[in-house]
Each structure stands twice: as structure tokens, then as C-alpha cells.
XYZ file of C-alpha atoms in Angstrom:
733
model
C 178.823 -45.934 44.852
C 180.959 -42.948 45.807
C 178.596 -39.787 45.637
C 180.281 -36.408 45.807
C 178.662 -33.222 47.531
C 178.143 -29.592 46.015
C 181.600 -28.371 46.951
C 183.532 -31.009 45.387
C 181.079 -32.425 42.793
C 180.010 -28.865 41.214
C 181.328 -25.925 43.206
C 185.428 -26.837 42.573
C 185.071 -28.242 38.939
C 183.257 -24.930 37.860
C 185.036 -22.617 39.441
C 188.523 -23.935 38.094
C 187.106 -23.716 34.741
C 185.939 -20.071 35.092
C 188.850 -19.048 36.670
C 191.104 -20.025 33.681
C 193.443 -19.249 30.898
C 191.465 -15.705 30.164
C 191.861 -14.563 33.666
C 195.551 -14.643 33.452
C 196.296 -13.942 30.069
C 193.381 -11.482 28.945
C 192.198 -9.436 31.853
C 195.153 -6.926 31.373
C 193.947 -6.712 27.498
C 190.717 -6.153 28.520
C 191.546 -3.400 31.184
C 193.612 -1.637 28.338
C 191.431 -1.752 25.850
C 187.969 -0.623 27.378
C 189.008 0.982 30.628
C 188.122 0.075 34.276
C 184.313 1.303 33.832
C 184.175 -0.529 30.429
C 185.779 -3.696 31.916
C 183.269 -4.081 35.160
C 180.564 -3.695 32.387
C 181.862 -6.264 30.638
C 182.362 -8.485 33.562
C 178.899 -7.566 34.743
C 176.723 -8.422 32.026
C 178.819 -11.880 30.936
C 178.382 -12.883 34.502
C 174.620 -12.362 34.276
C 174.334 -14.401 31.220
C 175.958 -17.008 33.217
C 173.706 -16.609 36.335
C 170.575 -16.446 34.489
C 171.729 -20.027 33.132
C 172.510 -21.070 36.198
C 168.999 -19.983 37.409
C 167.515 -22.360 34.475
C 169.859 -24.917 35.594
C 168.402 -24.781 39.121
C 165.197 -24.551 37.964
C 165.479 -27.476 35.706
C 167.690 -29.840 38.518
C 164.935 -28.939 41.173
C 162.045 -30.376 39.089
C 163.567 -33.696 38.052
C 165.885 -36.493 39.019
C 168.863 -35.613 37.171
C 171.106 -38.561 36.149
C 174.524 -38.680 34.219
C 174.835 -36.801 31.252
C 174.529 -32.756 32.473
C 172.826 -30.831 29.888
C 172.020 -34.004 27.388
C 170.295 -35.293 30.314
C 168.459 -32.077 30.994
C 167.668 -31.258 27.152
C 166.284 -34.465 26.283
C 164.214 -34.679 29.211
C 162.605 -31.660 28.359
C 162.660 -31.138 24.473
C 162.648 -35.109 23.728
C 165.767 -37.179 22.751
C 166.415 -35.856 19.142
C 167.149 -32.212 20.605
C 168.755 -33.966 23.687
C 171.240 -35.744 21.243
C 171.633 -32.781 18.516
C 173.219 -30.810 21.213
C 174.821 -33.536 23.173
C 176.737 -34.956 20.612
C 178.445 -31.591 19.286
C 178.887 -30.684 23.053
C 180.459 -33.985 24.083
C 183.337 -33.566 21.044
C 183.750 -29.669 22.181
C 184.492 -30.754 25.804
C 186.622 -33.829 24.470
C 188.756 -31.870 22.010
C 188.625 -28.493 24.315
C 191.059 -31.047 26.274
C 193.340 -30.611 23.591
C 193.368 -26.761 23.861
C 193.466 -26.878 27.611
C 197.004 -28.768 27.209
C 198.222 -26.883 24.470
C 197.782 -23.894 26.827
C 199.918 -25.416 29.230
C 202.294 -27.058 27.355
C 203.175 -24.005 25.656
C 203.456 -22.028 29.069
C 205.754 -25.048 30.129
C 207.763 -24.616 27.247
C 209.079 -21.421 28.169
C 210.795 -23.083 30.875
C 211.993 -26.401 29.043
C 212.676 -25.625 25.244
C 213.803 -28.768 24.636
C 210.579 -30.785 25.054
C 208.184 -30.044 22.068
C 204.949 -28.728 23.073
C 202.874 -31.408 21.746
C 205.061 -34.193 23.826
C 204.141 -31.963 26.943
C 200.445 -32.201 25.712
C 200.235 -36.151 25.319
C 202.268 -36.697 28.528
C 199.631 -34.524 30.349
C 196.974 -36.120 28.599
C 198.035 -39.642 29.723
C 198.418 -38.654 33.271
C 195.138 -36.836 33.499
C 193.436 -39.845 31.541
C 194.585 -42.182 34.203
C 193.645 -39.971 37.272
C 190.051 -40.193 35.465
C 190.221 -44.117 34.842
C 191.626 -44.842 38.041
C 189.288 -43.095 40.377
C 186.832 -40.005 39.969
C 187.496 -39.246 43.648
C 191.087 -38.904 43.467
C 190.758 -36.652 40.262
C 188.271 -34.335 42.193
C 190.793 -34.444 45.095
C 193.559 -33.298 42.867
C 191.307 -30.440 41.458
C 190.891 -29.159 45.088
C 194.565 -29.134 45.324
C 194.537 -26.785 42.511
C 192.144 -24.578 43.814
C 194.377 -23.905 46.684
C 196.990 -22.853 44.052
C 194.705 -20.573 42.437
C 193.825 -18.798 45.371
C 197.499 -18.607 46.258
C 198.089 -16.957 43.066
C 194.832 -14.753 43.643
C 196.161 -13.728 47.134
C 199.707 -13.228 45.498
C 198.590 -10.853 42.981
C 196.100 -8.590 45.603
C 199.312 -7.831 47.640
C 201.082 -7.134 44.278
C 202.592 -3.548 43.892
C 202.451 -1.265 41.240
C 204.358 -1.509 37.902
C 205.480 1.884 36.325
C 206.494 1.802 32.472
C 209.823 1.881 33.276
C 209.795 -1.596 34.551
C 209.090 -2.752 31.261
C 211.390 -4.444 29.026
C 211.400 -2.509 25.575
C 212.141 -5.818 23.724
C 208.713 -7.303 25.183
C 206.537 -3.924 24.929
C 205.039 -4.132 21.482
C 202.227 -1.774 20.227
C 198.902 -3.715 19.818
C 195.847 -2.205 17.980
C 192.932 -1.254 20.652
C 189.650 -3.254 20.335
C 186.212 -2.655 20.726
C 183.612 -2.941 23.381
C 182.144 -6.001 21.739
C 185.279 -7.337 20.140
C 186.661 -7.119 24.243
C 183.383 -8.813 25.189
C 183.562 -11.596 22.770
C 187.317 -12.451 24.191
C 186.010 -12.350 27.599
C 182.956 -14.080 27.605
C 184.223 -17.838 27.702
C 185.842 -16.879 30.878
C 182.381 -17.174 32.286
C 180.901 -20.382 30.792
C 182.667 -22.896 33.226
C 179.625 -24.160 34.623
C 179.263 -27.222 32.271
C 182.301 -28.740 34.340
C 179.894 -28.957 37.376
C 176.854 -29.885 35.464
C 178.577 -32.845 33.525
C 179.184 -34.650 37.098
C 175.417 -34.418 37.595
C 174.886 -38.646 37.552
C 178.022 -38.854 40.238
C 176.302 -36.318 43.021
C 174.443 -37.325 46.091
C 171.610 -34.909 45.587
C 171.675 -33.278 42.047
C 168.752 -31.614 43.132
C 170.448 -29.634 45.897
C 174.039 -29.727 44.915
C 173.460 -28.566 41.139
C 171.772 -25.138 42.407
C 173.904 -24.345 45.257
C 177.260 -25.521 43.653
C 176.868 -23.653 40.134
C 175.101 -20.172 41.448
C 177.834 -20.103 44.152
C 180.716 -20.753 41.583
C 178.881 -17.704 39.423
C 179.282 -15.438 42.087
C 182.532 -16.260 43.275
C 183.726 -16.212 40.020
C 182.330 -12.411 39.390
C 183.659 -10.887 42.498
C 187.131 -12.089 41.339
C 186.691 -10.863 38.058
C 185.339 -7.784 39.371
C 188.923 -7.271 41.791
C 191.249 -8.046 39.085
C 190.553 -4.937 36.518
C 190.289 -2.911 39.923
C 193.595 -3.838 41.330
C 194.961 -4.039 38.093
C 193.866 -0.636 37.337
C 195.688 0.611 40.783
C 198.908 -1.376 40.253
C 199.383 -0.516 36.496
C 199.127 3.125 35.018
C 199.797 2.810 31.515
C 197.425 1.184 29.258
C 200.040 0.197 26.672
C 201.634 -2.069 29.398
C 198.362 -3.969 29.545
C 197.839 -4.179 26.289
C 201.193 -5.310 25.902
C 202.037 -7.840 28.284
C 199.953 -10.843 28.429
C 201.389 -11.818 31.866
C 200.813 -8.631 33.739
C 199.532 -10.261 36.629
C 202.709 -12.003 37.200
C 204.775 -8.943 36.676
C 202.697 -7.169 39.280
C 202.156 -10.247 41.699
C 204.079 -10.116 45.331
C 205.285 -13.570 44.457
C 205.127 -13.933 40.190
C 205.975 -17.552 40.326
C 202.368 -18.411 42.281
C 200.754 -16.584 39.282
C 202.424 -19.173 36.774
C 201.666 -21.857 38.800
C 197.826 -20.960 38.748
C 198.064 -20.802 35.310
C 199.427 -23.889 34.898
C 196.864 -25.084 37.442
C 193.787 -23.678 35.927
C 194.776 -25.129 32.614
C 195.319 -28.895 33.898
C 192.098 -28.208 36.375
C 190.087 -27.594 33.024
C 191.792 -30.459 31.130
C 190.901 -32.913 33.951
C 186.952 -31.127 34.384
C 186.487 -31.775 30.601
C 187.852 -35.411 31.095
C 185.912 -36.182 33.861
C 183.005 -34.608 32.245
C 182.817 -35.742 28.566
C 183.023 -39.508 29.129
C 179.879 -38.941 31.367
C 178.096 -37.125 28.318
C 179.355 -39.903 26.024
C 178.003 -42.417 28.243
C 174.722 -40.946 28.558
C 174.173 -40.724 25.148
C 175.329 -44.519 24.932
C 172.604 -45.361 27.451
C 169.841 -43.640 25.473
C 170.720 -45.681 22.655
C 171.419 -42.498 20.542
C 174.974 -44.420 19.710
C 176.482 -47.732 20.515
C 174.949 -49.030 24.014
C 178.868 -50.477 24.740
C 180.022 -47.051 25.313
C 177.676 -46.612 28.239
C 179.262 -49.230 30.340
C 180.121 -48.578 33.570
C 182.853 -50.233 36.182
C 183.357 -50.317 40.109
C 181.078 -48.572 42.564
C 181.438 -45.177 41.041
C 180.315 -46.869 37.729
C 183.073 -45.407 36.358
C 182.618 -44.655 32.326
C 186.068 -46.504 31.341
C 185.383 -47.412 27.861
C 183.983 -43.991 27.112
C 187.126 -42.659 29.046
C 189.118 -44.620 26.820
C 187.366 -43.259 23.658
C 187.845 -39.340 25.202
C 191.196 -39.936 25.720
C 191.588 -41.009 21.421
C 189.670 -37.822 20.264
C 191.886 -35.653 22.756
C 195.022 -37.008 21.244
C 193.481 -36.528 17.530
C 192.866 -32.786 18.489
C 196.477 -32.639 20.168
C 197.825 -34.057 17.006
C 196.321 -31.754 14.680
C 198.061 -28.911 15.889
C 196.968 -25.717 15.338
C 193.223 -25.666 15.875
C 192.504 -22.233 15.748
C 190.317 -22.928 12.934
C 187.967 -25.129 14.715
C 188.066 -23.147 18.099
C 185.572 -20.927 17.685
C 182.716 -23.650 16.627
C 183.478 -25.524 19.452
C 182.713 -22.591 21.625
C 179.695 -22.496 19.928
C 178.387 -25.616 21.040
C 178.768 -24.788 24.961
C 176.890 -21.756 24.509
C 174.227 -23.653 22.074
C 173.600 -26.134 24.953
C 173.556 -22.848 27.695
C 170.752 -21.880 25.453
C 168.813 -24.508 24.899
C 168.840 -25.004 28.651
C 167.557 -21.655 29.335
C 164.846 -21.798 26.370
C 163.954 -25.162 28.048
C 163.080 -23.523 31.379
C 161.418 -20.442 29.958
C 159.150 -23.044 28.160
C 158.320 -24.943 30.999
C 157.321 -21.932 32.900
C 155.693 -20.133 30.255
C 153.241 -22.993 29.752
C 153.123 -23.921 33.350
C 152.123 -27.484 33.304
C 151.354 -29.310 36.529
C 154.437 -31.609 36.154
C 156.560 -28.106 36.099
C 157.282 -27.644 40.205
C 160.788 -26.740 40.960
C 161.868 -25.922 44.334
C 163.496 -22.948 43.181
C 160.767 -20.666 41.646
C 161.799 -17.433 39.629
C 159.796 -15.374 36.643
C 160.343 -17.445 33.387
C 161.233 -14.463 31.341
C 164.480 -14.291 33.201
C 165.546 -17.826 31.684
C 163.942 -16.496 28.112
C 166.532 -13.112 28.274
C 169.429 -15.901 29.229
C 168.498 -18.061 26.241
C 168.236 -14.656 23.644
C 171.612 -13.380 25.340
C 173.412 -16.652 24.808
C 172.656 -16.854 21.133
C 173.075 -13.375 20.584
C 176.806 -13.926 21.919
C 177.616 -16.620 19.578
C 176.862 -14.238 17.091
C 178.863 -11.680 18.411
C 181.636 -13.872 19.045
C 182.049 -15.474 15.394
C 178.905 -15.251 13.200
C 180.568 -17.636 10.822
C 181.165 -20.165 13.525
C 177.720 -19.804 15.130
C 176.140 -20.636 11.524
C 178.461 -24.001 11.109
C 177.243 -24.814 14.669
C 173.845 -24.401 14.211
C 173.823 -26.198 10.816
C 175.745 -29.395 12.497
C 173.413 -29.265 15.617
C 170.152 -29.265 13.045
C 171.707 -32.019 10.890
C 172.262 -34.203 14.247
C 168.429 -33.315 14.667
C 167.500 -34.419 11.304
C 169.400 -37.681 11.371
C 168.230 -38.681 15.087
C 164.695 -37.985 13.788
C 165.045 -40.524 10.736
C 165.989 -42.831 13.407
C 162.721 -42.871 15.091
C 163.923 -43.745 18.454
C 161.554 -44.645 20.795
C 162.311 -42.716 24.485
C 161.600 -44.525 27.618
C 160.791 -41.319 29.594
C 157.656 -38.465 28.725
C 159.344 -35.098 27.627
C 157.199 -31.678 27.210
C 156.779 -31.228 23.167
C 153.087 -32.106 23.594
C 152.752 -29.215 26.248
C 154.260 -26.943 23.895
C 152.473 -27.900 20.937
C 149.035 -27.859 23.106
C 150.441 -24.003 24.135
C 150.912 -22.880 20.632
C 147.827 -24.391 19.269
C 145.900 -22.496 22.180
C 147.594 -19.439 21.442
C 146.594 -19.933 17.230
C 143.194 -20.920 17.728
C 142.471 -17.994 20.291
C 144.069 -15.382 17.419
C 141.854 -17.688 14.599
C 138.797 -16.897 16.370
C 138.620 -13.340 15.862
C 140.030 -13.374 12.239
C 137.235 -13.991 9.817
C 137.984 -16.801 6.926
C 139.081 -15.516 3.375
C 140.235 -16.341 0.148
C 143.531 -15.597 0.627
C 144.475 -17.630 3.571
C 142.066 -20.423 2.718
C 143.326 -24.267 2.577
C 141.486 -27.440 2.423
C 140.879 -29.062 5.894
C 140.112 -32.603 4.433
C 137.546 -34.984 6.427
C 137.957 -38.226 4.680
C 135.075 -40.825 4.785
C 137.083 -43.961 3.730
C 136.025 -46.297 6.242
C 139.146 -48.653 6.822
C 142.251 -47.202 4.924
C 142.428 -50.494 2.552
C 139.037 -50.135 1.426
C 139.251 -46.898 -0.478
C 142.851 -46.248 -0.459
C 142.698 -44.032 -3.344
C 140.689 -41.375 -1.360
C 143.322 -41.184 0.786
C 146.163 -41.090 -1.625
C 144.244 -38.177 -3.167
C 143.190 -36.053 0.017
C 146.881 -36.611 0.961
C 148.136 -35.168 -2.148
C 145.784 -32.200 -2.045
C 147.123 -31.135 1.349
C 151.027 -32.463 0.982
C 151.437 -32.314 4.386
C 150.491 -28.302 4.704
C 146.719 -28.692 5.760
C 144.806 -30.832 8.385
C 143.523 -34.222 7.083
C 141.605 -36.405 8.894
C 140.800 -40.218 8.090
C 136.792 -40.870 9.587
C 135.482 -44.334 9.978
C 132.026 -44.847 11.022
C 131.201 -48.003 13.082
C 127.451 -49.240 13.562
C 126.109 -49.280 17.552
C 126.353 -52.399 19.334
C 129.391 -53.678 16.701
C 131.873 -51.599 18.756
C 133.337 -51.242 22.219
C 135.706 -48.479 23.842
C 139.023 -51.209 23.497
C 138.066 -52.293 19.770
C 137.531 -48.510 18.956
C 141.230 -47.584 20.188
C 142.515 -50.756 18.846
C 141.076 -49.878 15.601
C 142.199 -46.125 15.998
C 145.575 -47.690 16.738
C 145.572 -49.613 13.976
C 144.779 -47.056 11.281
C 147.409 -44.450 12.757
C 150.117 -47.133 12.394
C 148.884 -47.976 8.895
C 149.194 -44.355 7.631
C 152.536 -43.903 9.224
C 154.057 -46.764 7.723
C 152.591 -45.152 4.415
C 154.137 -41.813 5.353
C 150.959 -40.405 5.550
C 150.564 -37.088 8.045
C 146.705 -37.497 9.274
C 144.598 -37.486 11.923
C 142.213 -40.253 12.914
C 138.576 -40.325 14.114
C 136.147 -43.012 14.562
C 132.330 -42.541 15.178
C 130.057 -44.681 16.385
C 126.369 -44.197 15.162
C 123.330 -45.910 14.292
C 123.174 -44.895 10.673
C 125.599 -43.852 8.327
C 124.095 -40.492 7.766
C 123.878 -40.052 11.525
C 127.715 -40.557 11.872
C 128.125 -37.960 9.124
C 126.383 -35.213 10.786
C 127.979 -35.972 14.307
C 131.378 -35.289 12.661
C 130.003 -32.509 10.488
C 128.516 -30.859 13.958
C 130.900 -31.969 16.514
C 134.425 -32.664 15.106
C 136.888 -29.654 15.119
C 137.710 -27.259 17.635
C 136.894 -23.672 17.441
C 137.875 -22.019 13.904
C 139.802 -25.621 13.170
C 137.449 -28.155 11.833
C 137.014 -29.847 8.431
C 135.813 -27.708 5.597
C 135.873 -30.491 2.851
C 134.440 -33.619 3.089
C 135.902 -36.083 0.629
C 133.973 -39.501 0.300
C 133.675 -42.138 -2.202
C 130.301 -42.586 -4.681
C 128.088 -45.294 -4.493
C 126.204 -47.181 -7.429
C 123.962 -49.301 -4.966
C 120.792 -47.824 -6.140
C 119.306 -48.905 -2.425
C 121.432 -46.532 -0.576
C 120.893 -43.463 -3.069
C 118.335 -41.784 -1.053
C 120.485 -42.235 2.403
C 123.451 -40.868 0.241
C 121.427 -37.881 -1.050
C 120.482 -36.903 2.414
C 123.568 -37.136 3.726
C 125.070 -34.859 1.130
C 122.033 -32.447 1.896
C 123.222 -32.741 5.687
C 126.814 -31.683 4.746
C 125.945 -28.849 2.537
C 123.573 -27.221 5.208
C 126.589 -27.500 7.730
C 128.452 -25.220 5.203
C 131.005 -28.201 4.153
C 132.722 -28.487 0.780
C 131.773 -31.713 -0.765
C 134.054 -33.860 -3.365
C 132.846 -37.076 -4.306
C 135.345 -39.306 -6.073
C 134.344 -41.666 -8.799
C 137.389 -43.881 -9.083
C 135.765 -45.894 -12.150
C 138.353 -49.144 -11.736
C 141.403 -46.963 -12.475
C 144.271 -45.835 -10.293
C 144.416 -42.046 -9.983
C 148.194 -41.703 -10.624
C 148.659 -44.518 -13.734
C 151.170 -42.338 -16.236
C 154.427 -40.310 -15.660
C 152.790 -37.475 -17.229
C 149.469 -36.607 -16.138
C 146.783 -34.073 -16.751
C 144.057 -32.482 -14.462
C 140.998 -31.459 -16.320
C 138.644 -28.712 -14.696
C 135.251 -28.165 -16.171
C 133.847 -24.531 -16.107
C 130.195 -24.854 -15.586
C 127.428 -22.631 -14.458
C 128.145 -22.863 -10.741
C 130.925 -20.381 -10.472
C 131.636 -21.572 -7.053
C 132.138 -25.178 -7.873
C 134.693 -24.016 -11.024
C 136.659 -21.912 -8.349
C 136.991 -24.765 -5.869
C 137.805 -27.135 -8.316
C 140.352 -24.656 -9.757
C 142.007 -24.362 -6.253
C 141.701 -27.887 -5.675
C 143.686 -29.166 -8.758
C 145.989 -26.560 -8.820
C 147.022 -27.811 -5.269
C 147.181 -31.474 -6.675
C 149.203 -30.352 -9.523
C 151.920 -28.915 -7.208
C 152.156 -31.636 -5.180
C 155.216 -34.015 -5.105
C 152.760 -37.066 -6.296
C 151.351 -35.028 -9.454
C 154.888 -33.342 -9.887
C 154.858 -32.488 -13.945
C 151.128 -32.681 -14.256
C 149.473 -30.478 -16.636
C 146.454 -28.730 -15.284
C 143.696 -27.692 -17.715
C 141.041 -25.034 -17.844
C 137.748 -26.339 -19.970
C 134.431 -25.294 -20.626
C 131.541 -26.070 -23.033
C 129.299 -23.464 -24.939
C 126.429 -23.543 -27.427
C 127.088 -21.179 -30.126
C 130.520 -20.195 -31.821
C 129.938 -16.460 -30.472
C 129.903 -18.183 -26.937
C 132.646 -20.298 -27.333
C 134.801 -16.944 -28.401
C 133.871 -15.154 -25.476
C 134.634 -18.085 -23.050
C 137.903 -18.460 -24.326
C 138.750 -14.810 -23.820
C 137.413 -15.130 -20.290
C 139.667 -18.111 -19.295
C 142.703 -16.908 -20.935
C 142.669 -13.188 -19.054
C 141.589 -15.232 -15.713
C 144.564 -17.677 -15.810
C 146.999 -14.845 -17.306
C 145.814 -12.691 -14.044
C 145.827 -15.444 -11.428
C 149.438 -16.424 -12.906
C 148.381 -19.837 -13.233
C 150.468 -22.190 -15.806
C 147.251 -24.193 -17.435
C 145.969 -24.854 -20.630
C 142.560 -22.954 -21.371
C 139.979 -24.496 -24.088
C 136.337 -23.915 -25.239
C 134.212 -26.722 -26.979
C 130.655 -26.485 -28.393
C 127.771 -28.657 -27.807
C 123.947 -28.869 -28.297
C 122.367 -27.414 -25.505
C 121.126 -30.684 -23.652
C 122.849 -32.559 -20.495
C 123.439 -35.804 -22.802
C 125.377 -33.563 -25.393
C 127.636 -31.592 -22.903
C 128.839 -34.774 -20.731
C 129.617 -36.569 -24.151
C 131.749 -34.066 -25.054
C 133.071 -33.614 -21.476
C 133.498 -37.419 -21.666
C 135.373 -37.313 -25.296
C 138.041 -34.761 -24.586
C 138.852 -35.751 -20.941
C 139.280 -39.562 -22.090
C 142.970 -39.192 -21.409
C 143.280 -37.100 -18.239
C 143.925 -39.028 -15.157
C 141.364 -36.633 -12.941
C 138.471 -34.624 -14.214
C 136.803 -32.073 -11.755
C 133.482 -31.375 -12.323
C 130.541 -29.403 -10.728
C 127.249 -30.968 -8.970
C 124.529 -28.723 -8.777
C 123.897 -27.823 -4.820
C 120.567 -29.047 -2.766
C 118.017 -26.245 -2.488
C 117.790 -26.122 1.355
C 114.630 -23.737 1.150
C 112.880 -26.726 -0.212
C 114.679 -29.189 2.224
C 113.103 -26.970 4.977
C 109.604 -27.042 3.784
C 109.521 -30.291 2.547
C 112.883 -32.919 3.311
C 111.278 -36.168 1.917
C 110.465 -34.691 -1.500
C 113.570 -32.563 -1.617
C 115.802 -35.910 -0.702
C 113.985 -37.774 -3.320
C 114.257 -35.042 -5.990
C 118.263 -35.162 -5.298
C 118.218 -38.504 -5.283
C 117.242 -38.558 -8.618
C 119.196 -36.021 -9.751
C 122.368 -37.802 -8.124
C 121.405 -41.217 -10.312
C 121.234 -38.867 -13.351
C 124.852 -37.581 -12.682
C 125.830 -41.286 -12.314
C 124.474 -42.055 -15.746
C 126.254 -39.424 -17.790
C 129.378 -39.523 -16.150
C 129.785 -43.368 -16.778
C 132.966 -44.439 -18.988
C 134.365 -41.009 -17.299
C 138.024 -41.377 -16.177
C 138.410 -40.813 -12.373
C 136.260 -37.847 -11.660
C 135.875 -35.350 -8.439
C 132.410 -34.235 -8.410
C 132.665 -30.900 -6.541
C 130.084 -28.648 -4.347
C 131.328 -25.787 -2.856
C 129.245 -24.846 0.460
C 131.615 -22.339 2.235
C 130.761 -18.766 1.743
C 134.087 -18.111 0.212
C 135.092 -16.371 -3.192
C 137.284 -19.102 -4.417
C 137.725 -17.228 -7.702
C 139.582 -14.464 -5.430
C 142.232 -17.092 -4.652
C 143.677 -16.776 -7.952
C 142.831 -12.631 -8.190
C 146.028 -10.254 -9.089
């Protein structure tokens, strides 16, 4: 397979795109608007941004084996296939339709000499010839670019050997009054001139040694272009004394050159070489996308010893032809430029993030402070907004749409990327900060540990927990296996199976499998050890047990969880599905334990606001023993809901002052509710510390009594608040 070196494969394609139309047609305009000092600042600032991007490309290319696809390949191997496709697909169309723009510039300049030939015919003929060159041989095409490079050098020599041009030398018919532009407007026009490094980057798969050629060729092209762009305004300021001529005459370089025809040839060479660079680079981007299954894999086939992307080149031909036939592309042009800058910005951010998180896998041969790449990325996106804010927003929206579509496809990449490293780095920062902040009611969310066992066994627990968190809190599905029945391989297989099951059912949750002698010791281990710093499950959800032989162990488990400061929610399904009607109601009963009531209301509100319970009604209810208490309680509830800005009903009811009557009233009132929240008396920890067996036995009897009085209830959530949080403040004004 024919491979190219630094000069032919990277330097020449990059320089020919940098020294392009803007150099020949806009440098005089830049000088006329902002003067020599302003021109030098613009050239330096724009080249600095490109140089920083070149550094990022150099660092990335010396840290990985770069194959075909250029910017797409680097981004996809750093941020994943979704991000790579989101940048790579728009970038391909920008490269392909960009061919039409370069050929249009060539056709318009040639049309002045041959007015009988329509511009679009000239463009189509040029496209056919260049496509033939690209298909026939990339080596021949690059040798053609070398010839064009010689012509451009001759045009520059002719310009630097030129002579001064006075105002009297200008033809009156060609001199027009042009309104001056401001500094940033001029910068926005000039900046695309120095963004040609994509041409060399696109040839990455055809290089002998990308890790060597990409850094050297890219940085050399940027520095060479910078020197040329610094010299041109200096010489123009010497050759042309009147700013009005600089503004009015786009071909001012031709008029001051020693041999003006060389400048015209250079302009033609620049447009054709840019078009040729794009027709070489765009198919290789398409080929890389196809080989990663982002698009139809047939487009990625290569032919001959050079692995030439002939099918991709044919597709690119028709895309470019469509661009030519569209005619006026002024509306699309700014958007296409944004895609180039987007790829530069993401390349910079990729190198910045790699350097910032400093994984052991980040070992580039070319090392520099990562903050330089970050500055380059910020500058790229800032320049996009300066050039055209509307086009920037459109390009970003298209990029995010492609990213969203790729996520929906759920492609499996064959390579590792750094997304996990990024998330770990951000998690470490967040956890370190959280450790220094105390828990409070304003920022409280339930981090749920669901003791469901196998997911299919108590699926209703998982559904309810998912509806409460609805993707905005931590949730862990936990299973406890008895010691001796599970080995490491079985644990891993079971964890993977549960994770796949949850993923299939769109349940975002972590999975934890614990091995213990007893369920209680397993729960103790989970409550004590599971979590990281301030991130741990603060609320435990579990199903009830109605087997009397398990009551003692269950009571001990509740005491253990409460002693650890974890909230408890025991779910009684009562044989009925939790969501069974289109219009649902959630009843929260306000009892003596105010913390239980506050936690119940918080969980009920989160449940009501979930998509699964959309349209449900939240009702806050209380039982009193006298009419006067009833009136006072109703006023308290009404005021509480009003101050808390809660859309909920508030009702109070009277019952005799005994447990059976109170629960009979609750059963009667809430018989049509889909879920009922009630509080449970917390265990007495002082008594438990003094006499554990007695405390467990008393709590066992209390639990048994609670089961008896809640029989024939709808689905019921029995709540114990254990955290040191004033849950009522969640709803305070």
C-alpha cells in the first residue's frame, strides 16, 4: 500500500488550503479596514488559535495509532462513537459541499476571461477532472498539489517583488466607496483563512507514520502560513498608500505584483488545490464512518493497494455536484464553516480533557500544558459566535440531533474511549466538594437501595422506586445471596443478567449483590459499607414479610437500618398492581410522627411528578378524635399546602381514640387510592442498646400488629424517617 510522508501527505494539503482565496482577495480589505497594526493582531490571534489546535492534534496523534478519518477518528476514539459521528457526519458534508464553493470561486475568476462559458459548467468540468484524479490515484493528486504549491510560491515571489501603486493608477470605474468594518467583523472574515489543517488531518489513514507526520506537517503548515500572512500586510502597506484602494480593489495583489498573471494563476491554483484537498479528504472521512458502522458499511470499501475509497469518492462527487447545481450557497456557507470550527473545538477539548484527567493511557510524545488546548477550544467556539451566531446555533443543533440519533442506535464500539475516565474525574471532584457540605432539606433527594432480590420476584418495588427517582437520583437494586451458594463467577453472571434486564426495561439503576450468612447480616453489610463518602443510600425500600417465622429477623433488620440513620419504606402490595387506573390517587396520612409525615409527603410528591404517575392526585389526610381538633387540623393542613405551593387535597376525619378505629377510618377513606403512605413508629434505640432481645421482640409484636390493622388496605408504603433532616422544610416557603 502506497503511504505518504510528512511533506506530501500533510504539509502540502494543509498549506494549500491555508494559502487560499482569502489571501488573494481579502488581505487588502483587511489592511484597509484595520490598518497594519490591527492586521498583524488579527493574523497573530487567528494563527494562535489554529496553532493551539495543531498542538492538540499533535498530542492526540502521538498518543494513539491514528487511522483513516482524521478528526472523526480522533474524536470517536476519545469521546466515543456517538460524539465522533455527531462531528464526523456534518464535517463530511462540510468537506463535500465545500468542494462546490472552491470550484465556484475558480469558475467565477475564469469566467471573467471566458464569458461565453457559464460558471456552473466550468465548475462541473472542474469537479469531473478532480474526481478522476482522486479516483485514479491519491499519489497523482498529491503530486498535482505539489505543482500548484510551486505556482502559489511564484505568485508570492511576484507579489513581494512588486512596485508601489498610487491612487492615480486606479481606474475610476473600478474604484467604489466601501463602508469600513470593525475589528471583530474583519477578524471573522479572515479567520477561515487559517483553518486549513483539516486537509492534512483527513489524510491520516494514508500516512506512513501518522504519529510523526501529523504533528510536524500540521505545525509547520501553520507556522509557514503565519509568516506569509504577516508579510503580506507589511508589503501591501508599503506598496499601497491609500486605504480606499485596499478596500475597493479585491485583486490588489495582482496590481502591485511584478508579474500580475502569476497572482491570477495562484488564485486558480489555490481554489483548485483546496477543492482537490477536500475531494481527497471527504471520502476518507465517509470511509471511516462506514467502517465504524455509523453509516452503511458498503461505503467503506477500499480498492487497490492504496485502499482507495472509490465508492465514497463517487458519493462525494454527487454531493458536491448537488452543491454546484444549488447555485447561490451564501445561506449554507456560514453553517458549513461552523462544522469545521466545531471539529477543531472538540479536538482541543479532547486533548484538554485527556491532559486534565491524566489517565495512565495518556502518554503523548509531544507534551505541553493541557490548559493550552482548553484555551484553543474556548477560542474556537467563541470565534464561531463572532463569525455568525445564527449559523453557530444551527450547526450545534444539527450536531446534537446526530448525537441523539446515534445514542438511540446504541452502537457497540470496538475500542475503548475516555468517557469513563471523564465521569470518574467529575465524580471525584463532586464527592470531594460534597464531603464538605452538610446534608440539608433544600438539597435532599432519596438515594434508594431497593432490597428486591431477583428483579422479577418483586418487580413492583423496582417500578415504584424508579418512579420516585425518575432518573434524577441514585438507585441501587440489591440482592443478598447465602454464603456458600455463590462463587465469584456466579455473582458476576447474576449481576450482568440483572443489569441487562434493567436496561431492557429502561430502569437506570446500579446493581449490588452481597453474600452473607443471613439476610440481616447482608443488610447490615450493605447499609454499613455500600456507598462512597457522602454518596450512599439514604432510603431503603423493601417488601413486607407475612411469614410469622421471619418476623423476629425482619424486626431486627428494621432496627439495624434505622440505627444506621437510613430511612425505611416497607411496601405492602396487597396483591394489587400499584398502577392500575389511568387516574390515580396518592394518599399521605399525617400522623403523630411529624418526620414520618414529612418524608411521606416528599416521596408522594416525587411519585406524583413522575411520568408513570402523571395526572395523579396527591391527598394529605389526617385523623382526629374531636370536632374542635378536626377544624384546627384542617386549617393547619390547608396552610401547609398553601405555603408549600403544593397542588394537593387536604382532608381531616374523626375517629374514636383507639388504633383499630383509626385504621378502620384510613381503610374506608383510602379504599380507592392506588397508594397509601402511613407512618410507622421508629424503634427505641436506647432500649435496644440496653436489652437487644427484648427490644427486638417488642418491635416484632408491633410489626405484627401493624400488619393486622393494615390488612385489606390498598397498596401501602409504611414509612420510618431516620435521617436527621427536617423534611417539612422541603415544602416551606
